mmCIF file of C-alpha atoms in Angstrom:
data_model
loop_
_atom_site.group_PDB
_atom_site.id
_atom_site.type_symbol
_atom_site.label_atom_id
_atom_site.label_comp_id
_atom_site.label_asym_id
_atom_site.label_seq_id
_atom_site.Cartn_x
_atom_site.Cartn_y
_atom_site.Cartn_z
ATOM 1 C CA MET Y 1 -15.387 3.966 62.818
ATOM 2 C CA ILE Y 2 -14.557 4.437 59.153
ATOM 3 C CA LYS Y 3 -11.994 7.123 60.019
ATOM 4 C CA LYS Y 4 -10.282 4.736 62.428
ATOM 5 C CA LEU Y 5 -9.885 2.127 59.669
ATOM 6 C CA PHE Y 6 -9.184 4.527 56.808
ATOM 7 C CA LEU Y 7 -6.339 6.538 58.373
ATOM 8 C CA PRO Y 8 -4.118 3.547 59.298
ATOM 9 C CA LEU Y 9 -4.685 2.017 55.832
ATOM 10 C CA LEU Y 10 -3.828 5.315 54.145
ATOM 11 C CA PHE Y 11 -0.651 5.566 56.240
ATOM 12 C CA ILE Y 12 0.421 2.019 55.285
ATOM 13 C CA VAL Y 13 -0.190 2.682 51.576
ATOM 14 C CA LEU Y 14 1.732 5.968 51.635
ATOM 15 C CA VAL Y 15 4.691 4.490 53.504
ATOM 16 C CA GLY Y 16 4.819 1.521 51.109
ATOM 17 C CA CYS Y 17 4.741 3.786 48.036
ATOM 18 C CA SER Y 18 7.404 6.045 49.494
ATOM 19 C CA GLU Y 19 9.759 3.128 50.198
ATOM 20 C CA GLU Y 20 9.187 1.647 46.727
ATOM 21 C CA SER Y 21 9.894 5.002 45.074
ATOM 22 C CA SER Y 22 13.042 5.482 47.153
ATOM 23 C CA ASN Y 23 14.305 1.975 46.331
ATOM 24 C CA LYS Y 24 13.607 2.476 42.624
ATOM 25 C CA GLU Y 25 15.475 5.811 42.633
ATOM 26 C CA ASN Y 26 18.493 4.269 44.399
ATOM 27 C CA ASN Y 27 18.593 1.367 41.912
ATOM 28 C CA GLU Y 28 18.509 3.750 38.932
ATOM 29 C CA ASN Y 29 21.357 5.856 40.345
ATOM 30 C CA SER Y 30 23.560 2.869 41.096
ATOM 31 C CA LEU Y 31 22.959 1.440 37.612
ATOM 32 C CA SER Y 32 24.104 4.621 35.895
ATOM 33 C CA ILE Y 33 27.136 4.899 38.192
ATOM 34 C CA ASN Y 34 28.127 1.274 37.536
ATOM 35 C CA THR Y 35 27.615 1.755 33.811
ATOM 36 C CA GLN Y 36 29.933 4.764 33.741
ATOM 37 C CA GLN Y 37 32.614 3.199 35.858
ATOM 38 C CA ASN Y 38 33.048 -0.166 34.223
ATOM 39 C CA GLY Y 39 31.791 0.249 30.680
ATOM 40 C CA SER Y 40 29.550 -2.800 31.004
ATOM 41 C CA SER Y 41 27.105 -3.141 28.146
ATOM 42 C CA GLU Y 42 24.674 -5.285 30.116
ATOM 43 C CA HIS Y 43 22.055 -2.563 30.716
ATOM 44 C CA GLN Y 44 23.062 0.036 28.189
ATOM 45 C CA ASN Y 45 21.336 1.440 25.156
ATOM 46 C CA LEU Y 46 22.709 0.474 21.797
ATOM 47 C CA MET Y 47 22.276 2.857 18.888
ATOM 48 C CA LYS Y 48 23.169 2.378 15.253
ATOM 49 C CA LEU Y 49 25.457 4.733 13.392
ATOM 50 C CA GLY Y 50 22.844 4.867 10.617
ATOM 51 C CA ASP Y 51 20.397 6.509 13.055
ATOM 52 C CA PHE Y 52 22.300 9.777 12.709
ATOM 53 C CA ARG Y 53 21.726 12.222 9.866
ATOM 54 C CA GLU Y 54 25.352 13.339 9.723
ATOM 55 C CA VAL Y 55 28.540 11.619 10.886
ATOM 56 C CA ASN Y 56 31.852 13.475 11.203
ATOM 57 C CA VAL Y 57 35.069 11.587 11.885
ATOM 58 C CA LEU Y 58 37.933 13.504 13.495
ATOM 59 C CA PRO Y 59 41.511 12.228 13.548
ATOM 60 C CA LEU Y 60 43.426 12.399 16.819
ATOM 61 C CA GLU Y 61 46.715 14.276 16.749
ATOM 62 C CA ASP Y 62 48.138 11.971 19.410
ATOM 63 C CA GLU Y 63 46.678 8.659 20.583
ATOM 64 C CA ASN Y 64 47.525 9.525 24.205
ATOM 65 C CA GLY Y 65 45.753 12.867 24.218
ATOM 66 C CA TYR Y 66 43.825 15.252 22.037
ATOM 67 C CA GLU Y 67 42.272 18.675 22.587
ATOM 68 C CA PHE Y 68 39.541 20.211 20.475
ATOM 69 C CA LYS Y 69 37.908 23.651 20.405
ATOM 70 C CA ASP Y 70 34.831 25.208 18.880
ATOM 71 C CA LEU Y 71 33.270 22.035 17.496
ATOM 72 C CA LYS Y 72 29.590 22.377 16.618
ATOM 73 C CA LEU Y 73 27.223 19.489 17.286
ATOM 74 C CA ASP Y 74 23.733 19.542 15.778
ATOM 75 C CA ASN Y 75 20.776 17.358 16.596
ATOM 76 C CA ALA Y 76 21.016 13.938 14.870
ATOM 77 C CA GLN Y 77 24.746 14.409 14.260
ATOM 78 C CA ALA Y 78 27.517 12.131 15.514
ATOM 79 C CA ILE Y 79 31.126 13.157 16.024
ATOM 80 C CA ILE Y 80 33.440 10.145 16.069
ATOM 81 C CA PHE Y 81 37.054 10.436 17.168
ATOM 82 C CA GLN Y 82 39.777 8.295 15.620
ATOM 83 C CA PRO Y 83 39.906 4.873 17.278
ATOM 84 C CA ILE Y 84 42.527 4.292 19.947
ATOM 85 C CA HIS Y 85 43.895 0.950 21.072
ATOM 86 C CA LEU Y 86 43.140 0.056 24.691
ATOM 87 C CA LYS Y 87 44.282 -3.001 26.574
ATOM 88 C CA GLU Y 88 41.952 -4.646 29.064
ATOM 89 C CA GLY Y 89 41.653 -2.401 32.132
ATOM 90 C CA GLU Y 90 43.078 0.706 30.407
ATOM 91 C CA LYS Y 91 40.903 3.772 30.466
ATOM 92 C CA VAL Y 92 40.213 6.780 28.307
ATOM 93 C CA THR Y 93 38.689 9.999 29.650
ATOM 94 C CA LEU Y 94 36.670 12.570 27.736
ATOM 95 C CA THR Y 95 36.217 16.031 29.254
ATOM 96 C CA LEU Y 96 33.704 18.411 27.652
ATOM 97 C CA GLN Y 97 32.629 21.998 28.097
ATOM 98 C CA LEU Y 98 29.349 22.871 26.395
ATOM 99 C CA GLN Y 99 28.296 26.246 25.037
ATOM 100 C CA SER Y 100 24.563 26.348 24.384
ATOM 101 C CA ASN Y 101 21.530 28.612 24.494
ATOM 102 C CA ASP Y 102 19.747 25.993 26.601
ATOM 103 C CA SER Y 103 20.481 25.837 30.298
ATOM 104 C CA PHE Y 104 20.518 22.017 30.301
ATOM 105 C CA ASN Y 105 21.389 19.574 27.522
ATOM 106 C CA ASN Y 106 20.881 15.843 27.265
ATOM 107 C CA VAL Y 107 24.377 14.642 26.403
ATOM 108 C CA ASN Y 108 25.078 11.190 24.987
ATOM 109 C CA ILE Y 109 28.595 9.804 24.808
ATOM 110 C CA GLY Y 110 29.099 6.490 23.068
ATOM 111 C CA ILE Y 111 31.847 4.100 22.140
ATOM 112 C CA ILE Y 112 32.277 1.956 19.035
ATOM 113 C CA LYS Y 113 34.420 -1.142 19.307
ATOM 114 C CA ASP Y 114 36.567 -2.057 16.267
ATOM 115 C CA TYR Y 115 35.517 1.016 14.247
ATOM 116 C CA SER Y 116 37.110 1.531 10.817
ATOM 117 C CA PHE Y 117 37.116 4.863 8.944
ATOM 118 C CA ASP Y 118 36.833 3.146 5.568
ATOM 119 C CA SER Y 119 33.775 1.120 6.356
ATOM 120 C CA THR Y 120 30.173 1.983 5.573
ATOM 121 C CA ALA Y 121 28.967 -0.598 8.081
ATOM 122 C CA ASN Y 122 26.127 0.379 10.390
ATOM 123 C CA TYR Y 123 28.123 0.052 13.628
ATOM 124 C CA GLU Y 124 26.477 -0.344 17.013
ATOM 125 C CA ILE Y 125 27.239 2.509 19.375
ATOM 126 C CA GLU Y 126 27.298 1.558 23.036
ATOM 127 C CA SER Y 127 26.001 4.412 25.159
ATOM 128 C CA ILE Y 128 28.411 4.914 28.055
ATOM 129 C CA TYR Y 129 26.957 8.209 29.272
ATOM 130 C CA SER Y 130 23.512 9.703 28.847
ATOM 131 C CA LYS Y 131 22.439 12.431 31.229
ATOM 132 C CA THR Y 132 21.287 15.994 31.359
ATOM 133 C CA THR Y 133 24.074 18.426 32.128
ATOM 134 C CA ASP Y 134 24.502 22.174 32.155
ATOM 135 C CA LYS Y 135 28.013 23.183 31.117
ATOM 136 C CA GLU Y 136 30.665 20.563 31.841
ATOM 137 C CA LEU Y 137 31.149 16.816 32.141
ATOM 138 C CA THR Y 138 33.862 14.187 32.429
ATOM 139 C CA VAL Y 139 33.338 10.592 31.280
ATOM 140 C CA THR Y 140 35.801 7.723 31.730
ATOM 141 C CA TYR Y 141 35.575 4.424 29.867
ATOM 142 C CA ILE Y 142 37.470 1.328 31.039
ATOM 143 C CA ALA Y 143 38.159 -1.284 28.344
ATOM 144 C CA GLN Y 144 36.757 -4.729 29.059
ATOM 145 C CA GLU Y 145 39.122 -6.371 26.552
ATOM 146 C CA ASP Y 146 42.042 -5.548 24.250
ATOM 147 C CA SER Y 147 40.630 -3.772 21.199
ATOM 148 C CA THR Y 148 40.354 -0.457 19.371
ATOM 149 C CA TYR Y 149 37.649 1.912 20.585
ATOM 150 C CA ALA Y 150 36.270 5.096 19.032
ATOM 151 C CA LEU Y 151 34.648 7.657 21.334
ATOM 152 C CA CYS Y 152 31.550 9.410 19.971
ATOM 153 C CA ILE Y 153 29.606 12.498 20.962
ATOM 154 C CA LEU Y 154 26.013 12.072 19.851
ATOM 155 C CA GLY Y 155 23.736 14.983 18.985
ATOM 156 C CA THR Y 156 20.503 14.381 20.848
ATOM 157 C CA MET Y 157 19.979 17.980 21.949
ATOM 158 C CA ALA Y 158 17.285 20.285 20.581
ATOM 159 C CA ASP Y 159 19.704 23.099 19.781
ATOM 160 C CA THR Y 160 23.196 23.257 18.292
ATOM 161 C CA VAL Y 161 25.864 22.935 20.984
ATOM 162 C CA GLY Y 162 29.441 24.211 20.884
ATOM 163 C CA LEU Y 163 32.014 21.802 22.295
ATOM 164 C CA THR Y 164 35.479 22.289 23.715
ATOM 165 C CA GLY Y 165 37.323 19.480 25.434
ATOM 166 C CA LYS Y 166 39.991 16.838 25.483
ATOM 167 C CA ILE Y 167 40.524 13.109 25.316
ATOM 168 C CA VAL Y 168 43.195 11.585 27.548
ATOM 169 C CA LYS Y 169 44.338 7.967 27.522
#
């Protein structure tokens, strides 16, 4: 008698948990995809520039495109590229190749709106990409309004990572 009651209840509980887990996983994936595609800051992490031990600012040779090779990124270091002006709807794409001793790295790409080289202000960095990757990634940011934006690569990995890549407007 107990087996007859227990088995159907167990089945209902397992099916309910499985559906809830599946729905939660689908919601998380769609949130990260939407975040990457439209640059919305509604559900994104904000970090402060002061959270990083070292900040390096790199000028862009050309506002429409820039290639870099053999950059080193340590943990708690931020690399900020010279701000570029984007009009609403314009996009900028960052392509990276990583060289690391680790097989997977948690990569964080951020953007700072209205960044100025001369300032010591503790700017907010909007995280536009934060995922684990192995060797290569491409991130595109679409401007929500006319402004200047500075792309950042944020060192949140355990080991030093070598970076090669390009920025294309």
